[in-house]
């Protein structure tokens, strides 16, 4: 059972379009991390959000943490083929992370 | 800077054979270490984690075991592999705020 629900599971868009992926839970997060994973490689940390309502920007990526700290979103503006990958959210609990099921994003040229 | 290594990169093993996957970290001391398994295109399942030498916590009952013989070495083992052990195995380390840094992974196929 996933404690973190990510949606959609799969997203295919054309280069230049925008996209948003979501990460939701029924319980409150102390913090939330977003990772991107390319095929055959390990995930790479993109950002950590800690404060309810927080917005962080990383070039064309915008990360938002819900006011109640139960949800988060990742918005990509003008997507490029290099944005293709598996996007994973994860919440911290003690020394451990619990990962969502991921959203696979395909950006076609 | 810190680096994390995993080997082998790929492995094909028959059912019933033993397994040993190795993970080493450089450039840091006393890291937390983790083993995950990932099904194709899906999220990561935590298998084991360790906060110090000889300290192993198991997250799910299964056919695998883990050991940490040295501070920066983490080993995943099995005495007899099952078909269901196939997958992509990832090792990770962390120091603070639970931000984890992953190795390149091992693709295991059990036939």
Short mmCIF file of N, CA and C in Angstrom, two decimals, chain B residues 2-97:
data_model
loop_
_atom_site.label_atom_id
_atom_site.label_comp_id
_atom_site.label_asym_id
_atom_site.label_seq_id
_atom_site.Cartn_x
_atom_site.Cartn_y
_atom_site.Cartn_z
N UNK B 2 31.30 13.39 -2.34
CA UNK B 2 30.90 12.03 -2.04
C UNK B 2 30.51 11.28 -3.30
N UNK B 3 30.85 10.02 -3.34
CA UNK B 3 30.43 9.17 -4.46
C UNK B 3 29.94 7.84 -3.91
N UNK B 4 29.05 7.21 -4.65
CA UNK B 4 28.50 5.92 -4.24
C UNK B 4 28.61 4.97 -5.43
N UNK B 5 29.10 3.78 -5.15
CA UNK B 5 29.34 2.80 -6.19
C UNK B 5 28.51 1.54 -5.91
N UNK B 6 28.04 0.93 -6.98
CA UNK B 6 27.36 -0.35 -6.88
C UNK B 6 27.92 -1.29 -7.94
N UNK B 7 28.06 -2.53 -7.57
CA UNK B 7 28.39 -3.55 -8.57
C UNK B 7 27.85 -4.89 -8.17
N UNK B 8 27.58 -5.72 -9.18
CA UNK B 8 27.74 -5.40 -10.60
C UNK B 8 26.62 -4.51 -11.10
N UNK B 9 26.76 -4.02 -12.33
CA UNK B 9 25.72 -3.18 -12.92
C UNK B 9 24.54 -4.02 -13.38
N UNK B 10 24.84 -5.19 -13.92
CA UNK B 10 23.79 -6.12 -14.33
C UNK B 10 24.20 -7.53 -13.92
N UNK B 11 23.18 -8.35 -13.71
CA UNK B 11 23.43 -9.71 -13.24
C UNK B 11 22.28 -10.60 -13.68
N UNK B 12 22.62 -11.74 -14.25
CA UNK B 12 21.62 -12.75 -14.60
C UNK B 12 21.97 -14.02 -13.83
N UNK B 13 21.04 -14.48 -13.03
CA UNK B 13 21.31 -15.61 -12.14
C UNK B 13 20.19 -16.64 -12.26
N UNK B 14 20.50 -17.93 -12.13
CA UNK B 14 19.45 -18.95 -12.12
C UNK B 14 18.73 -19.00 -10.78
N UNK B 15 17.49 -19.44 -10.82
CA UNK B 15 16.73 -19.66 -9.59
C UNK B 15 17.50 -20.61 -8.68
N UNK B 16 17.54 -20.29 -7.40
CA UNK B 16 18.21 -21.15 -6.43
C UNK B 16 19.66 -20.82 -6.20
N UNK B 17 20.22 -19.92 -7.01
CA UNK B 17 21.64 -19.56 -6.84
C UNK B 17 21.77 -18.47 -5.78
N UNK B 18 22.98 -18.28 -5.22
CA UNK B 18 23.17 -17.22 -4.23
C UNK B 18 23.36 -15.86 -4.89
N UNK B 19 23.28 -14.82 -4.05
CA UNK B 19 23.40 -13.45 -4.55
C UNK B 19 24.26 -12.63 -3.60
N UNK B 20 25.09 -11.78 -4.16
CA UNK B 20 25.80 -10.79 -3.36
C UNK B 20 25.94 -9.52 -4.17
N UNK B 21 25.30 -8.45 -3.73
CA UNK B 21 25.43 -7.14 -4.36
C UNK B 21 26.15 -6.22 -3.38
N UNK B 22 27.06 -5.42 -3.91
CA UNK B 22 27.87 -4.59 -3.04
C UNK B 22 27.67 -3.11 -3.33
N UNK B 23 27.72 -2.33 -2.28
CA UNK B 23 27.57 -0.88 -2.36
C UNK B 23 28.65 -0.26 -1.48
N UNK B 24 29.38 0.71 -2.02
CA UNK B 24 30.37 1.41 -1.20
C UNK B 24 30.22 2.91 -1.41
N UNK B 25 30.50 3.65 -0.36
CA UNK B 25 30.39 5.10 -0.37
C UNK B 25 31.77 5.68 -0.08
N UNK B 26 32.11 6.74 -0.79
CA UNK B 26 33.37 7.44 -0.56
C UNK B 26 33.11 8.90 -0.21
N UNK B 27 34.01 9.47 0.58
CA UNK B 27 33.95 10.90 0.83
C UNK B 27 33.08 11.32 2.00
N UNK B 28 32.59 10.36 2.78
CA UNK B 28 31.81 10.68 3.95
C UNK B 28 32.03 9.60 5.00
N UNK B 29 31.68 9.88 6.23
CA UNK B 29 31.83 8.87 7.27
C UNK B 29 30.52 8.70 8.02
N UNK B 30 30.31 7.49 8.52
CA UNK B 30 29.10 7.14 9.28
C UNK B 30 27.81 7.54 8.57
N UNK B 31 27.69 7.21 7.29
CA UNK B 31 26.42 7.53 6.60
C UNK B 31 25.34 6.55 6.99
N UNK B 32 24.09 6.96 6.85
CA UNK B 32 22.98 6.01 6.83
C UNK B 32 23.00 5.36 5.44
N UNK B 33 22.77 4.06 5.40
CA UNK B 33 22.81 3.34 4.12
C UNK B 33 21.50 2.59 3.91
N UNK B 34 21.09 2.48 2.66
CA UNK B 34 19.78 1.92 2.32
C UNK B 34 19.89 1.01 1.11
N UNK B 35 19.08 -0.05 1.12
CA UNK B 35 18.85 -0.88 -0.07
C UNK B 35 17.37 -0.78 -0.45
N UNK B 36 17.12 -0.50 -1.75
CA UNK B 36 15.78 -0.45 -2.29
C UNK B 36 15.68 -1.43 -3.46
N UNK B 37 14.45 -1.86 -3.72
CA UNK B 37 14.16 -2.58 -4.96
C UNK B 37 13.08 -1.79 -5.70
N UNK B 38 13.22 -1.77 -7.02
CA UNK B 38 12.29 -1.02 -7.85
C UNK B 38 11.77 -1.91 -8.96
N UNK B 39 10.44 -2.05 -9.03
CA UNK B 39 9.82 -2.73 -10.17
C UNK B 39 9.84 -1.77 -11.35
N UNK B 40 9.73 -2.31 -12.54
CA UNK B 40 9.88 -1.52 -13.77
C UNK B 40 8.96 -0.30 -13.76
N UNK B 41 9.58 0.88 -13.85
CA UNK B 41 8.83 2.12 -13.99
C UNK B 41 8.01 2.52 -12.79
N UNK B 42 8.29 1.95 -11.66
CA UNK B 42 7.48 2.24 -10.48
C UNK B 42 8.33 2.79 -9.34
N UNK B 43 7.69 3.00 -8.19
CA UNK B 43 8.37 3.57 -7.04
C UNK B 43 9.33 2.60 -6.39
N UNK B 44 10.01 3.10 -5.36
CA UNK B 44 11.05 2.34 -4.68
C UNK B 44 10.49 1.70 -3.41
N UNK B 45 10.83 0.44 -3.20
CA UNK B 45 10.47 -0.27 -1.98
C UNK B 45 11.70 -0.40 -1.11
N UNK B 46 11.66 0.14 0.09
CA UNK B 46 12.79 0.04 1.00
C UNK B 46 12.90 -1.39 1.52
N UNK B 47 14.08 -1.97 1.37
CA UNK B 47 14.33 -3.35 1.83
C UNK B 47 15.04 -3.35 3.19
N UNK B 48 16.16 -2.63 3.28
CA UNK B 48 16.96 -2.59 4.50
C UNK B 48 17.55 -1.20 4.66
N UNK B 49 17.81 -0.82 5.91
CA UNK B 49 18.61 0.36 6.14
C UNK B 49 19.51 0.14 7.34
N UNK B 50 20.57 0.94 7.40
CA UNK B 50 21.59 0.77 8.44
C UNK B 50 22.09 2.14 8.90
N UNK B 51 22.15 2.33 10.20
CA UNK B 51 22.65 3.59 10.75
C UNK B 51 24.07 3.45 11.27
N UNK B 52 24.63 2.24 11.21
CA UNK B 52 26.01 2.05 11.65
C UNK B 52 26.48 0.64 11.38
N UNK B 53 27.77 0.40 11.58
CA UNK B 53 28.36 -0.91 11.34
C UNK B 53 27.61 -1.97 12.13
N UNK B 54 27.23 -3.04 11.44
CA UNK B 54 26.56 -4.16 12.10
C UNK B 54 25.11 -3.92 12.47
N UNK B 55 24.59 -2.72 12.19
CA UNK B 55 23.19 -2.40 12.54
C UNK B 55 22.34 -2.43 11.29
N UNK B 56 21.43 -3.40 11.23
CA UNK B 56 20.60 -3.59 10.06
C UNK B 56 19.14 -3.62 10.48
N UNK B 57 18.31 -2.84 9.79
CA UNK B 57 16.87 -2.89 10.00
C UNK B 57 16.22 -3.40 8.73
N UNK B 58 15.35 -4.40 8.89
CA UNK B 58 14.67 -5.00 7.74
C UNK B 58 13.26 -4.46 7.67
N UNK B 59 12.88 -4.04 6.48
CA UNK B 59 11.56 -3.43 6.30
C UNK B 59 10.49 -4.42 5.88
N UNK B 60 10.85 -5.42 5.11
CA UNK B 60 9.86 -6.38 4.64
C UNK B 60 10.43 -7.79 4.76
N UNK B 61 9.59 -8.74 5.18
CA UNK B 61 10.06 -10.12 5.23
C UNK B 61 10.29 -10.64 3.81
N UNK B 62 11.40 -11.30 3.58
CA UNK B 62 11.70 -11.71 2.23
C UNK B 62 12.87 -12.65 2.22
N UNK B 63 13.30 -12.93 1.01
CA UNK B 63 14.33 -13.91 0.77
C UNK B 63 15.73 -13.29 0.81
N UNK B 64 15.85 -12.07 1.25
CA UNK B 64 17.11 -11.34 1.18
C UNK B 64 17.61 -10.99 2.57
N UNK B 65 18.89 -10.71 2.66
CA UNK B 65 19.48 -10.23 3.90
C UNK B 65 20.50 -9.14 3.57
N UNK B 66 20.88 -8.37 4.56
CA UNK B 66 21.85 -7.30 4.34
C UNK B 66 22.88 -7.32 5.45
N UNK B 67 24.07 -6.83 5.13
CA UNK B 67 25.13 -6.72 6.13
C UNK B 67 25.92 -5.45 5.89
N UNK B 68 26.52 -4.95 6.96
CA UNK B 68 27.36 -3.75 6.89
C UNK B 68 28.65 -4.06 7.63
N UNK B 69 29.60 -4.69 6.94
CA UNK B 69 30.84 -5.09 7.61
C UNK B 69 31.79 -3.93 7.88
N UNK B 70 31.67 -2.87 7.10
CA UNK B 70 32.50 -1.68 7.30
C UNK B 70 31.61 -0.44 7.23
N UNK B 71 32.15 0.67 7.70
CA UNK B 71 31.35 1.90 7.80
C UNK B 71 30.71 2.31 6.48
N UNK B 72 31.44 2.13 5.38
CA UNK B 72 30.96 2.64 4.11
C UNK B 72 30.70 1.52 3.11
N UNK B 73 30.40 0.33 3.62
CA UNK B 73 30.13 -0.82 2.75
C UNK B 73 28.82 -1.47 3.18
N UNK B 74 27.97 -1.71 2.19
CA UNK B 74 26.65 -2.28 2.47
C UNK B 74 26.44 -3.40 1.46
N UNK B 75 26.08 -4.58 1.92
CA UNK B 75 25.98 -5.75 1.06
C UNK B 75 24.58 -6.33 1.15
N UNK B 76 24.03 -6.68 0.00
CA UNK B 76 22.73 -7.33 -0.08
C UNK B 76 22.96 -8.76 -0.55
N UNK B 77 22.36 -9.72 0.16
CA UNK B 77 22.64 -11.12 -0.13
C UNK B 77 21.38 -11.96 -0.17
N UNK B 78 21.53 -13.11 -0.80
CA UNK B 78 20.50 -14.13 -0.73
C UNK B 78 21.18 -15.50 -0.82
N UNK B 79 20.65 -16.48 -0.12
CA UNK B 79 21.21 -17.83 -0.22
C UNK B 79 20.65 -18.57 -1.43
N UNK B 80 19.36 -18.31 -1.73
CA UNK B 80 18.71 -18.97 -2.87
C UNK B 80 17.75 -17.99 -3.52
N UNK B 81 18.07 -17.58 -4.72
CA UNK B 81 17.24 -16.61 -5.41
C UNK B 81 15.93 -17.22 -5.91
N UNK B 82 14.88 -16.37 -5.88
CA UNK B 82 13.58 -16.71 -6.44
C UNK B 82 13.34 -15.87 -7.69
N UNK B 83 12.42 -16.32 -8.52
CA UNK B 83 12.07 -15.54 -9.70
C UNK B 83 11.62 -14.13 -9.30
N UNK B 84 10.90 -14.03 -8.20
CA UNK B 84 10.35 -12.75 -7.76
C UNK B 84 11.42 -11.79 -7.24
N UNK B 85 12.65 -12.25 -7.12
CA UNK B 85 13.74 -11.36 -6.70
C UNK B 85 14.26 -10.49 -7.84
N UNK B 86 13.82 -10.77 -9.06
CA UNK B 86 14.24 -9.94 -10.18
C UNK B 86 13.81 -8.48 -9.97
N UNK B 87 14.67 -7.56 -10.41
CA UNK B 87 14.33 -6.15 -10.27
C UNK B 87 15.57 -5.28 -10.35
N UNK B 88 15.35 -4.02 -10.10
CA UNK B 88 16.42 -3.03 -10.12
C UNK B 88 16.72 -2.66 -8.67
N UNK B 89 17.94 -2.94 -8.23
CA UNK B 89 18.32 -2.75 -6.84
C UNK B 89 19.15 -1.48 -6.70
N UNK B 90 18.73 -0.63 -5.82
CA UNK B 90 19.39 0.66 -5.63
C UNK B 90 19.91 0.78 -4.21
N UNK B 91 21.12 1.26 -4.08
CA UNK B 91 21.71 1.59 -2.80
C UNK B 91 21.72 3.11 -2.66
N UNK B 92 21.55 3.61 -1.46
CA UNK B 92 21.55 5.05 -1.22
C UNK B 92 22.21 5.35 0.11
N UNK B 93 22.70 6.59 0.23
CA UNK B 93 23.25 7.04 1.50
C UNK B 93 22.64 8.40 1.86
N UNK B 94 22.66 8.70 3.16
CA UNK B 94 22.19 10.01 3.60
C UNK B 94 22.96 10.42 4.85
N UNK B 95 22.97 11.75 5.08
CA UNK B 95 23.62 12.26 6.28
C UNK B 95 22.65 13.04 7.16
N UNK B 96 21.88 13.92 6.52
CA UNK B 96 20.99 14.75 7.32
C UNK B 96 19.74 15.08 6.53
N UNK B 97 18.70 15.47 7.21
CA UNK B 97 17.44 15.87 6.60
C UNK B 97 16.89 14.80 5.68
#
